[in-house]
Amino acid sequence: MNTFSTYSFFCCSLLCIGLLASSVNEVHGQSLLDDLGPSELAVHPVYATFKDTRIINVQSNETPGQNVMHFVIAHRFGQINEGAYALWGLDNASMRMAFDYGLTDRLCLGIARSTFQKTFETSLKWKALQQNSDDSVPLGITFYAVGMARGDSTFAETAANRTFTNRLSYTYQAIITRKWSEKFSTAVVPSFTHRNLVEFIDNAHDQWTFGAGGRYKLAQRISLNCEYHFLLKGLKESAQNSLSLGVDIETGGHVFQLHITNSRGMFERAFLTETTGRWRDGALFFGFNLSRVFDF
Amino acid sequence: MNAMKVILIATMLVASNFCSSQQWITRNGSVEFFSATFVENIEATNEMASGLIANDGRFAFRVPILGFRFEKALMEEHFNENYLESTRFPNGTFEGAIANWSDALQDGQSHTVKAQGILTIHGVAAEREIESTLQWDGKAWIVQSAFTVLTAAHEIPIPKMVREKIAEEISVDVQMTLSPR
């Protein structure tokens, strides 16, 4: 008897659970979407931390995708404080042409040429770590290595010094980025630059700089960018820290970058270690970049 | 004996309850879209769509927007970053009921049905009736559908500059095979 009543109790419970389940099903039935379970790609690598492969002067974490050629024409005009005679620097433009090719979605090879010091560059950029949307990886880390060769005939004081190796310099960077929100991203960029020949005898061949940059999106296709590079000891006092402010405007396949900076050169050795302009003197340069991608 | 009856009734009720919630499901449905203008054709495919049909004719479909693959990497980034805002609105969904649903649909023939429900893209819901074909192949439902989506209906802004490159009317193609859950 006792076992029977246990059975009936068990069965009644089952019945109740069954009815309950069906009623829950009906309530739930308002949204079958819930029955699909967790969404695919709810966790994904963070994309578009910056609009372009550069923040202003310095590289961002972005690389062109696989088989994509990223072409940049960059202009840097003369000093703004030259005044009306030189149309506030616009008469004196220097130019940099760069081709970056994405070997994979994370690895890219680049070549570039600047009119400033007739410099050639070859570079390699590797997105080693990508930030993840659920913060399981909170940061992105990208490595950048560039070799620069100046080609100007007036380089160095004596002809004997104008050897090929003396024309070379190298910069290595780790670009540590985080996209905090849809609008706000930051980067921390420690750089190491080696120059085979230095202009002043008391300058170090090896120079560390510590950079920081960021962007804030003002609108869907417009962002405000800034970057700063702090020189750690080694250079003469005349050397300045590089500070740049800019705006990125994206239009379909192009990104336009407008900026004001106290650095004249557009490659790493120049803006990291050879910045001489001072913001407070108005010794600033207006810059204008245009980038375009081509798919192969 | 009394207890046996209770067991029987309970078992039947529970079983019928499970039967009534018979569902067919997929997690790798294919969704393609196509934007055609005289300047540029843009195409993207997604093989990660989920779909569910219950045996009372109700359905739910969900497409992770970040799963669309484009020919050009930059297009994909702009699609997610500027147009669909995929971080804010990660999924497109369509949920509702098939209007003329009946068990007779399961006869192996291809049937044209009307799927009535709410289509949500870019966080903006719109009531839609989408014509689809439904065929039972003995094991699973084969669902096919082609329809259009107006970007304006889902508040997807297209700036003047790119209006020649991006169509206002996007063609969508859906193909799915839904197996018993």
CSV table of C-alpha atoms in Angstrom, one decimal:
chain,number,residue,atom,x,y,z
A,1,MET,CA,0.0,0.0,0.0
A,2,ASN,CA,2.8,2.3,1.0
A,3,THR,CA,4.7,1.6,-2.2
A,4,PHE,CA,1.5,2.3,-4.2
A,5,SER,CA,1.0,5.6,-2.7
A,6,THR,CA,4.6,6.4,-3.3
A,7,TYR,CA,4.0,5.5,-6.9
A,8,SER,CA,0.9,7.6,-7.2
A,9,PHE,CA,2.7,10.5,-5.6
A,10,PHE,CA,5.6,10.1,-8.1
A,11,CYS,CA,3.2,9.9,-11.0
A,12,CYS,CA,1.2,12.9,-9.9
A,13,SER,CA,4.4,14.9,-9.6
A,14,LEU,CA,5.4,13.8,-13.1
A,15,LEU,CA,2.0,14.9,-14.3
A,16,CYS,CA,2.4,18.2,-12.7
A,17,ILE,CA,5.8,18.7,-14.1
A,18,GLY,CA,4.5,17.7,-17.5
A,19,LEU,CA,1.7,20.2,-17.4
A,20,LEU,CA,4.0,22.8,-16.0
A,21,ALA,CA,6.5,22.2,-18.8
A,22,SER,CA,3.8,22.5,-21.4
A,23,SER,CA,2.5,25.8,-19.9
A,24,VAL,CA,6.1,27.1,-19.6
A,25,ASN,CA,6.5,26.0,-23.3
A,26,GLU,CA,3.5,28.1,-24.2
A,27,VAL,CA,4.7,31.2,-22.3
A,28,HIS,CA,8.1,30.6,-23.8
A,29,GLY,CA,6.5,29.9,-27.1
A,30,GLN,CA,6.1,33.7,-27.4
A,31,SER,CA,9.6,33.6,-28.7
A,32,LEU,CA,10.9,30.6,-30.5
A,33,LEU,CA,14.1,32.5,-31.0
A,34,ASP,CA,15.0,31.6,-27.4
A,35,ASP,CA,14.8,27.9,-28.4
A,36,LEU,CA,17.6,28.5,-30.9
A,37,GLY,CA,20.1,28.7,-28.0
A,38,PRO,CA,23.1,31.0,-27.8
A,39,SER,CA,23.9,33.0,-30.9
A,40,GLU,CA,26.8,32.2,-33.2
A,41,LEU,CA,29.7,34.6,-33.2
A,42,ALA,CA,28.6,36.2,-30.0
A,43,VAL,CA,32.3,36.1,-29.2
A,44,HIS,CA,34.5,37.4,-32.1
A,45,PRO,CA,37.7,39.3,-32.6
A,46,VAL,CA,37.3,43.0,-32.2
A,47,TYR,CA,37.4,44.8,-35.6
A,48,ALA,CA,38.0,48.4,-36.7
A,49,THR,CA,40.0,49.5,-33.6
A,50,PHE,CA,41.3,52.3,-35.9
A,51,LYS,CA,40.1,53.4,-39.3
A,52,ASP,CA,43.5,53.2,-41.0
A,53,THR,CA,46.8,51.3,-40.7
A,54,ARG,CA,48.2,54.5,-39.1
A,55,ILE,CA,46.9,56.5,-36.2
A,56,ILE,CA,48.6,59.7,-37.5
A,57,ASN,CA,52.4,59.1,-37.9
A,58,VAL,CA,52.6,55.9,-36.0
A,59,GLN,CA,51.3,52.5,-37.1
A,60,SER,CA,48.0,51.3,-35.6
A,61,ASN,CA,47.1,47.7,-35.1
A,62,GLU,CA,45.3,47.5,-38.4
A,63,THR,CA,46.7,45.6,-41.4
A,64,PRO,CA,45.2,45.3,-44.9
A,65,GLY,CA,43.4,42.0,-45.3
A,66,GLN,CA,44.8,39.0,-47.2
A,67,ASN,CA,45.6,39.9,-50.8
A,68,VAL,CA,44.7,43.5,-50.3
A,69,MET,CA,47.1,46.3,-51.4
A,70,HIS,CA,46.8,49.4,-49.2
A,71,PHE,CA,48.1,52.4,-51.0
A,72,VAL,CA,48.8,55.7,-49.1
A,73,ILE,CA,49.8,59.0,-50.5
A,74,ALA,CA,50.8,61.2,-47.7
A,75,HIS,CA,51.7,64.9,-47.8
A,76,ARG,CA,53.4,67.0,-45.2
A,77,PHE,CA,53.5,70.7,-45.9
A,78,GLY,CA,56.0,73.3,-44.6
A,79,GLN,CA,56.0,75.0,-41.3
A,80,ILE,CA,52.8,76.9,-40.5
A,81,ASN,CA,54.7,79.8,-38.9
A,82,GLU,CA,56.4,80.6,-42.2
A,83,GLY,CA,53.5,82.9,-42.7
A,84,ALA,CA,51.6,84.2,-45.7
A,85,TYR,CA,54.6,84.3,-48.0
A,86,ALA,CA,54.8,80.5,-48.1
A,87,LEU,CA,51.0,80.3,-47.7
A,88,TRP,CA,51.5,79.0,-44.1
A,89,GLY,CA,53.7,76.2,-45.3
A,90,LEU,CA,51.5,74.9,-48.2
A,91,ASP,CA,54.2,76.0,-50.8
A,92,ASN,CA,56.6,73.4,-49.4
A,93,ALA,CA,55.2,69.9,-49.6
A,94,SER,CA,57.0,66.7,-49.0
A,95,MET,CA,55.5,63.4,-50.0
A,96,ARG,CA,55.5,59.8,-49.0
A,97,MET,CA,54.1,57.0,-51.1
A,98,ALA,CA,53.5,53.6,-49.4
A,99,PHE,CA,52.4,50.2,-50.6
A,100,ASP,CA,51.4,47.7,-48.0
A,101,TYR,CA,50.4,44.3,-49.1
A,102,GLY,CA,48.5,41.8,-46.9
A,103,LEU,CA,50.1,38.4,-47.2
A,104,THR,CA,47.5,37.0,-44.7
A,105,ASP,CA,44.8,38.8,-42.7
A,106,ARG,CA,47.4,39.3,-40.0
A,107,LEU,CA,50.7,39.8,-41.8
A,108,CYS,CA,51.7,42.5,-44.1
A,109,LEU,CA,54.7,43.6,-46.1
A,110,GLY,CA,55.3,47.2,-47.0
A,111,ILE,CA,57.5,49.4,-49.1
A,112,ALA,CA,57.6,53.2,-49.1
A,113,ARG,CA,59.4,56.2,-50.4
A,114,SER,CA,59.6,59.7,-48.9
A,115,THR,CA,60.8,62.8,-50.6
A,116,PHE,CA,62.1,63.9,-47.2
A,117,GLN,CA,65.8,62.8,-47.1
A,118,LYS,CA,65.0,60.6,-50.2
A,119,THR,CA,64.2,57.7,-47.9
A,120,PHE,CA,63.3,54.2,-48.8
A,121,GLU,CA,61.5,51.9,-46.4
A,122,THR,CA,60.7,48.3,-46.2
A,123,SER,CA,58.5,47.0,-43.4
A,124,LEU,CA,56.9,44.0,-41.9
A,125,LYS,CA,53.8,44.2,-39.6
A,126,TRP,CA,52.3,41.3,-37.7
A,127,LYS,CA,49.0,41.3,-35.8
A,128,ALA,CA,50.2,38.8,-33.2
A,129,LEU,CA,47.2,39.0,-30.8
A,130,GLN,CA,43.7,40.2,-31.4
A,131,GLN,CA,41.4,41.6,-28.8
A,132,ASN,CA,38.3,39.5,-28.3
A,133,SER,CA,34.8,40.8,-27.9
A,134,ASP,CA,34.1,39.1,-24.6
A,135,ASP,CA,37.5,40.4,-23.1
A,136,SER,CA,38.9,36.8,-22.9
A,137,VAL,CA,41.7,38.6,-24.7
A,138,PRO,CA,41.5,42.2,-23.5
A,139,LEU,CA,44.3,43.7,-25.7
A,140,GLY,CA,45.6,43.5,-29.2
A,141,ILE,CA,49.3,43.3,-29.8
A,142,THR,CA,50.9,44.1,-33.2
A,143,PHE,CA,54.6,44.1,-34.0
A,144,TYR,CA,56.1,46.4,-36.6
A,145,ALA,CA,59.6,46.4,-37.9
A,146,VAL,CA,60.9,48.9,-40.5
A,147,GLY,CA,64.2,49.4,-42.2
A,148,MET,CA,64.9,52.9,-43.6
A,149,ALA,CA,67.6,54.0,-46.0
A,150,ARG,CA,68.2,57.6,-46.8
A,151,GLY,CA,69.3,58.4,-50.3
A,152,ASP,CA,70.1,62.1,-50.2
A,153,SER,CA,73.5,63.0,-51.7
A,154,THR,CA,74.2,65.7,-49.0
A,155,PHE,CA,73.8,63.2,-46.2
A,156,ALA,CA,76.7,63.2,-43.7
A,157,GLU,CA,79.5,65.7,-43.4
A,158,THR,CA,82.2,63.9,-45.3
A,159,ALA,CA,82.0,61.8,-48.4
A,160,ALA,CA,83.8,59.0,-46.7
A,161,ASN,CA,80.8,58.7,-44.3
A,162,ARG,CA,78.3,58.3,-47.1
A,163,THR,CA,78.4,54.5,-47.1
A,164,PHE,CA,75.3,52.5,-47.6
A,165,THR,CA,75.4,51.0,-44.1
A,166,ASN,CA,75.6,54.5,-42.7
A,167,ARG,CA,72.4,55.4,-44.5
A,168,LEU,CA,70.4,52.7,-42.7
A,169,SER,CA,68.3,52.9,-39.6
A,170,TYR,CA,65.8,50.5,-38.0
A,171,THR,CA,62.7,50.9,-35.8
A,172,TYR,CA,61.0,48.1,-33.9
A,173,GLN,CA,57.6,48.6,-32.3
A,174,ALA,CA,55.0,46.8,-30.2
A,175,ILE,CA,51.6,48.4,-30.8
A,176,ILE,CA,49.4,47.5,-27.8
A,177,THR,CA,45.8,48.4,-28.5
A,178,ARG,CA,42.4,48.3,-26.9
A,179,LYS,CA,39.0,49.2,-28.3
A,180,TRP,CA,37.1,50.4,-25.2
A,181,SER,CA,33.8,51.1,-27.0
A,182,GLU,CA,32.5,51.6,-30.4
A,183,LYS,CA,33.9,55.1,-30.4
A,184,PHE,CA,37.0,55.1,-28.2
A,185,SER,CA,40.2,53.2,-28.9
A,186,THR,CA,43.7,53.6,-27.4
A,187,ALA,CA,47.2,52.5,-28.2
A,188,VAL,CA,50.5,52.3,-26.3
A,189,VAL,CA,53.5,52.1,-28.5
A,190,PRO,CA,57.0,51.5,-27.1
A,191,SER,CA,59.6,51.9,-29.9
A,192,PHE,CA,63.2,51.2,-30.3
A,193,THR,CA,65.2,53.0,-33.0
A,194,HIS,CA,68.7,52.2,-34.1
A,195,ARG,CA,70.6,54.6,-36.3
A,196,ASN,CA,73.9,53.5,-37.9
A,197,LEU,CA,75.1,57.1,-38.1
A,198,VAL,CA,74.0,59.9,-35.9
A,199,GLU,CA,74.4,63.6,-36.7
A,200,PHE,CA,75.8,64.6,-33.4
A,201,ILE,CA,78.7,62.8,-31.7
A,202,ASP,CA,76.9,62.8,-28.4
A,203,ASN,CA,73.7,61.3,-29.7
A,204,ALA,CA,73.1,57.7,-28.9
A,205,HIS,CA,72.8,55.2,-31.8
A,206,ASP,CA,70.0,53.5,-29.9
A,207,GLN,CA,66.9,55.4,-28.9
A,208,TRP,CA,63.8,54.3,-27.0
A,209,THR,CA,60.6,56.2,-27.2
A,210,PHE,CA,57.4,55.6,-25.4
A,211,GLY,CA,54.3,56.5,-27.5
A,212,ALA,CA,50.6,56.7,-26.8
A,213,GLY,CA,47.7,57.4,-29.2
A,214,GLY,CA,44.0,57.2,-29.4
A,215,ARG,CA,40.9,57.9,-31.5
A,216,TYR,CA,37.4,59.0,-30.7
A,217,LYS,CA,34.7,58.7,-33.3
A,218,LEU,CA,32.8,62.0,-33.7
A,219,ALA,CA,30.4,60.4,-36.2
A,220,GLN,CA,30.0,57.2,-38.0
A,221,ARG,CA,32.7,58.0,-40.6
A,222,ILE,CA,34.8,60.7,-38.8
A,223,SER,CA,37.2,60.3,-36.0
A,224,LEU,CA,39.5,62.5,-34.0
A,225,ASN,CA,43.0,61.1,-33.5
A,226,CYS,CA,46.0,62.0,-31.4
A,227,GLU,CA,49.4,60.6,-30.6
A,228,TYR,CA,52.4,61.5,-28.6
A,229,HIS,CA,55.9,60.1,-28.4
A,230,PHE,CA,58.0,60.6,-25.4
A,231,LEU,CA,61.8,60.5,-25.9
A,232,LEU,CA,63.6,58.5,-23.3
A,233,LYS,CA,67.2,59.8,-22.7
A,234,GLY,CA,69.8,59.7,-25.3
A,235,LEU,CA,69.2,62.7,-27.6
A,236,LYS,CA,70.3,66.3,-27.5
A,237,GLU,CA,68.0,68.8,-25.8
A,238,SER,CA,67.0,70.3,-29.2
A,239,ALA,CA,65.1,67.0,-29.9
A,240,GLN,CA,61.4,67.4,-29.3
A,241,ASN,CA,58.7,64.9,-28.4
A,242,SER,CA,56.4,64.3,-31.3
A,243,LEU,CA,52.7,65.4,-30.8
A,244,SER,CA,50.1,65.1,-33.5
A,245,LEU,CA,46.4,65.8,-33.7
A,246,GLY,CA,44.3,64.7,-36.6
A,247,VAL,CA,41.0,63.9,-38.1
A,248,ASP,CA,40.1,60.7,-40.2
A,249,ILE,CA,37.3,60.9,-42.7
A,250,GLU,CA,36.3,57.7,-44.3
A,251,THR,CA,34.4,57.6,-47.6
A,252,GLY,CA,33.8,54.1,-49.0
A,253,GLY,CA,37.2,52.8,-50.2
A,254,HIS,CA,39.2,55.9,-49.2
A,255,VAL,CA,40.3,57.3,-45.9
A,256,PHE,CA,41.4,60.9,-45.7
A,257,GLN,CA,43.6,61.9,-42.8
A,258,LEU,CA,44.2,65.6,-42.0
A,259,HIS,CA,46.5,66.5,-39.2
A,260,ILE,CA,48.8,69.0,-37.5
A,261,THR,CA,52.1,67.8,-36.1
A,262,ASN,CA,55.5,69.1,-35.0
A,263,SER,CA,57.2,66.3,-37.0
A,264,ARG,CA,58.4,66.9,-40.5
A,265,GLY,CA,59.3,63.4,-41.5
A,266,MET,CA,56.7,60.7,-42.1
A,267,PHE,CA,58.8,57.6,-41.3
A,268,GLU,CA,59.7,56.3,-37.9
A,269,ARG,CA,63.2,57.5,-37.5
A,270,ALA,CA,62.3,61.0,-38.5
A,271,PHE,CA,59.2,61.5,-36.4
A,272,LEU,CA,60.5,59.5,-33.4
A,273,THR,CA,64.0,60.9,-33.1
A,274,GLU,CA,64.4,63.9,-35.3
A,275,THR,CA,61.4,66.0,-34.4
A,276,THR,CA,62.5,69.6,-33.9
A,277,GLY,CA,59.4,71.7,-34.2
A,278,ARG,CA,57.9,73.1,-31.0
A,279,TRP,CA,54.1,73.5,-30.6
A,280,ARG,CA,54.5,76.7,-28.6
A,281,ASP,CA,56.5,78.3,-31.4
A,282,GLY,CA,53.9,77.4,-34.0
A,283,ALA,CA,56.6,75.3,-35.7
A,284,LEU,CA,54.0,72.9,-36.9
A,285,PHE,CA,53.3,71.1,-40.1
A,286,PHE,CA,50.0,70.5,-41.8
A,287,GLY,CA,49.6,66.9,-43.2
A,288,PHE,CA,47.2,65.3,-45.5
A,289,ASN,CA,47.0,61.6,-46.2
A,290,LEU,CA,44.9,59.7,-48.7
A,291,SER,CA,44.6,56.0,-48.5
A,292,ARG,CA,43.0,53.6,-50.9
A,293,VAL,CA,42.7,49.8,-51.0
A,294,PHE,CA,42.9,47.5,-54.0
A,295,ASP,CA,41.8,43.9,-53.9
A,296,PHE,CA,43.7,41.2,-55.8
B,1,MET,CA,-4.3,-0.7,-10.3
B,2,ASN,CA,-5.2,2.8,-9.6
B,3,ALA,CA,-1.6,3.7,-9.6
B,4,MET,CA,-1.0,2.0,-12.9
B,5,LYS,CA,-3.7,4.1,-14.5
B,6,VAL,CA,-2.1,7.2,-13.1
B,7,ILE,CA,1.2,6.2,-14.5
B,8,LEU,CA,-0.3,5.5,-17.9
B,9,ILE,CA,-2.1,8.8,-18.0
B,10,ALA,CA,0.9,10.7,-16.8
B,11,THR,CA,3.1,9.0,-19.4
B,12,MET,CA,0.7,9.8,-22.2
B,13,LEU,CA,0.3,13.3,-21.1
B,14,VAL,CA,4.1,13.9,-20.8
B,15,ALA,CA,4.7,12.0,-24.1
B,16,SER,CA,2.0,14.0,-26.0
B,17,ASN,CA,3.4,17.2,-24.5
B,18,PHE,CA,6.8,16.3,-26.0
B,19,CYS,CA,5.2,15.4,-29.3
B,20,SER,CA,3.4,18.7,-29.5
B,21,SER,CA,6.7,20.5,-29.2
B,22,GLN,CA,8.3,18.5,-32.1
B,23,GLN,CA,10.7,20.9,-33.8
B,24,TRP,CA,13.0,20.9,-36.8
B,25,ILE,CA,16.2,22.9,-36.6
B,26,THR,CA,19.4,23.9,-38.4
B,27,ARG,CA,22.5,25.8,-37.4
B,28,ASN,CA,24.2,26.1,-40.8
B,29,GLY,CA,21.6,27.5,-43.0
B,30,SER,CA,22.8,29.7,-45.9
B,31,VAL,CA,21.8,33.3,-46.4
B,32,GLU,CA,23.2,35.3,-49.3
B,33,PHE,CA,22.5,38.9,-50.2
B,34,PHE,CA,23.1,40.9,-53.3
B,35,SER,CA,23.2,44.6,-54.0
B,36,ALA,CA,23.3,45.6,-57.6
B,37,THR,CA,23.8,49.0,-59.0
B,38,PHE,CA,25.3,50.1,-62.4
B,39,VAL,CA,28.5,51.0,-60.6
B,40,GLU,CA,29.2,48.1,-58.4
B,41,ASN,CA,27.7,44.7,-57.4
B,42,ILE,CA,28.1,43.6,-53.8
B,43,GLU,CA,27.6,40.1,-52.7
B,44,ALA,CA,27.9,38.4,-49.3
B,45,THR,CA,27.3,34.9,-48.0
B,46,ASN,CA,26.6,33.6,-44.5
B,47,GLU,CA,26.6,29.9,-43.7
B,48,MET,CA,25.9,30.3,-40.0
B,49,ALA,CA,22.1,31.0,-40.0
B,50,SER,CA,20.0,29.1,-37.5
B,51,GLY,CA,16.4,28.1,-38.2
B,52,LEU,CA,13.6,26.4,-36.2
B,53,ILE,CA,10.2,25.3,-37.3
B,54,ALA,CA,7.7,23.9,-34.7
B,55,ASN,CA,5.0,21.5,-35.8
B,56,ASP,CA,2.3,24.1,-35.2
B,57,GLY,CA,3.8,26.2,-38.0
B,58,ARG,CA,5.6,28.7,-35.9
B,59,PHE,CA,9.2,29.5,-36.9
B,60,ALA,CA,12.2,31.5,-35.9
B,61,PHE,CA,15.3,32.3,-38.0
B,62,ARG,CA,18.5,34.0,-36.8
B,63,VAL,CA,21.5,35.2,-38.8
B,64,PRO,CA,24.7,36.5,-37.0
B,65,ILE,CA,25.5,39.6,-39.0
B,66,LEU,CA,29.2,39.2,-38.4
B,67,GLY,CA,29.1,35.9,-40.3
B,68,PHE,CA,28.6,37.6,-43.7
B,69,ARG,CA,31.6,37.1,-45.9
B,70,PHE,CA,32.4,39.6,-48.6
B,71,GLU,CA,34.7,39.5,-51.5
B,72,LYS,CA,36.6,42.5,-50.2
B,73,ALA,CA,37.8,42.7,-46.6
B,74,LEU,CA,37.2,46.5,-46.3
B,75,MET,CA,33.6,46.0,-47.5
B,76,GLU,CA,33.0,43.5,-44.7
B,77,GLU,CA,34.4,45.9,-42.2
B,78,HIS,CA,32.3,48.8,-43.4
B,79,PHE,CA,29.2,46.6,-43.5
B,80,ASN,CA,29.7,45.8,-39.8
B,81,GLU,CA,31.0,49.1,-38.6
B,82,ASN,CA,29.0,51.7,-40.6
B,83,TYR,CA,25.9,50.1,-41.9
B,84,LEU,CA,24.6,47.2,-39.8
B,85,GLU,CA,26.4,48.2,-36.6
B,86,SER,CA,27.0,44.6,-35.8
B,87,THR,CA,28.3,45.1,-32.3
B,88,ARG,CA,25.1,46.8,-31.2
B,89,PHE,CA,22.8,44.6,-33.3
B,90,PRO,CA,24.5,41.3,-33.6
B,91,ASN,CA,21.7,39.3,-35.2
B,92,GLY,CA,19.1,39.6,-37.9
B,93,THR,CA,15.9,37.6,-37.0
B,94,PHE,CA,12.6,36.6,-38.6
B,95,GLU,CA,10.0,35.1,-36.3
B,96,GLY,CA,6.4,34.3,-36.8
B,97,ALA,CA,4.1,31.5,-38.2
B,98,ILE,CA,3.5,29.9,-41.5
B,99,ALA,CA,0.0,31.0,-42.6
B,100,ASN,CA,-1.3,28.0,-44.3
B,101,TRP,CA,0.4,25.4,-42.2
B,102,SER,CA,-1.0,21.8,-42.0
B,103,ASP,CA,0.4,18.3,-41.7
B,104,ALA,CA,-0.5,17.8,-45.3
B,105,LEU,CA,2.6,19.8,-46.2
B,106,GLN,CA,4.7,16.8,-45.2
B,107,ASP,CA,3.8,14.9,-48.4
B,108,GLY,CA,7.1,15.2,-50.2
B,109,GLN,CA,6.0,17.8,-52.7
B,110,SER,CA,7.3,21.3,-52.9
B,111,HIS,CA,4.8,23.8,-51.5
B,112,THR,CA,4.7,27.6,-51.6
B,113,VAL,CA,3.9,29.0,-48.2
B,114,LYS,CA,3.5,32.4,-46.7
B,115,ALA,CA,5.7,33.1,-43.7
B,116,GLN,CA,4.2,35.9,-41.7
B,117,GLY,CA,6.2,37.5,-39.0
B,118,ILE,CA,8.5,40.2,-37.7
B,119,LEU,CA,11.7,40.7,-39.6
B,120,THR,CA,14.3,42.5,-37.4
B,121,ILE,CA,17.5,43.9,-39.0
B,122,HIS,CA,19.7,46.6,-37.5
B,123,GLY,CA,17.4,46.5,-34.4
B,124,VAL,CA,14.5,47.7,-36.5
B,125,ALA,CA,11.4,45.4,-36.6
B,126,ALA,CA,9.1,45.3,-39.7
B,127,GLU,CA,6.1,43.1,-40.2
B,128,ARG,CA,6.6,41.0,-43.3
B,129,GLU,CA,4.9,38.3,-45.3
B,130,ILE,CA,7.6,36.3,-47.1
B,131,GLU,CA,6.8,33.7,-49.7
B,132,SER,CA,8.9,30.6,-49.4
B,133,THR,CA,9.0,27.0,-50.7
B,134,LEU,CA,8.9,24.2,-48.2
B,135,GLN,CA,9.5,20.5,-49.1
B,136,TRP,CA,9.7,17.5,-46.8
B,137,ASP,CA,12.3,15.0,-48.1
B,138,GLY,CA,11.4,12.2,-45.8
B,139,LYS,CA,13.9,13.3,-43.1
B,140,ALA,CA,14.1,17.0,-43.1
B,141,TRP,CA,12.4,20.2,-44.3
B,142,ILE,CA,14.1,22.0,-47.2
B,143,VAL,CA,13.3,25.7,-47.0
B,144,GLN,CA,14.1,28.1,-49.9
B,145,SER,CA,13.2,31.7,-50.1
B,146,ALA,CA,14.1,34.8,-52.1
B,147,PHE,CA,12.9,38.2,-51.0
B,148,THR,CA,14.0,41.8,-50.8
B,149,VAL,CA,14.9,44.1,-48.0
B,150,LEU,CA,14.7,47.9,-48.2
B,151,THR,CA,17.6,49.5,-46.4
B,152,ALA,CA,15.3,52.4,-45.4
B,153,ALA,CA,12.8,50.1,-43.8
B,154,HIS,CA,15.5,49.1,-41.3
B,155,GLU,CA,17.0,52.6,-40.9
B,156,ILE,CA,20.3,51.6,-42.5
B,157,PRO,CA,21.7,54.9,-43.6
B,158,ILE,CA,23.4,55.2,-46.9
B,159,PRO,CA,25.3,58.4,-47.4
B,160,LYS,CA,25.0,60.3,-50.6
B,161,MET,CA,28.6,59.6,-51.6
B,162,VAL,CA,28.1,55.8,-51.9
B,163,ARG,CA,24.5,55.8,-53.1
B,164,GLU,CA,25.6,54.9,-56.6
B,165,LYS,CA,27.4,51.8,-55.2
B,166,ILE,CA,24.9,50.5,-52.7
B,167,ALA,CA,21.4,49.5,-53.8
B,168,GLU,CA,18.4,50.7,-51.7
B,169,GLU,CA,16.8,47.3,-52.4
B,170,ILE,CA,18.8,44.3,-51.3
B,171,SER,CA,18.0,40.8,-52.7
B,172,VAL,CA,18.2,38.0,-50.1
B,173,ASP,CA,18.4,34.3,-50.8
B,174,VAL,CA,17.8,31.7,-48.1
B,175,GLN,CA,18.5,28.0,-48.3
B,176,MET,CA,18.2,25.7,-45.3
B,177,THR,CA,17.6,22.1,-44.3
B,178,LEU,CA,15.9,21.6,-41.0
B,179,SER,CA,16.3,18.2,-39.3
B,180,PRO,CA,14.3,16.9,-36.3
B,181,ARG,CA,15.7,18.3,-33.1
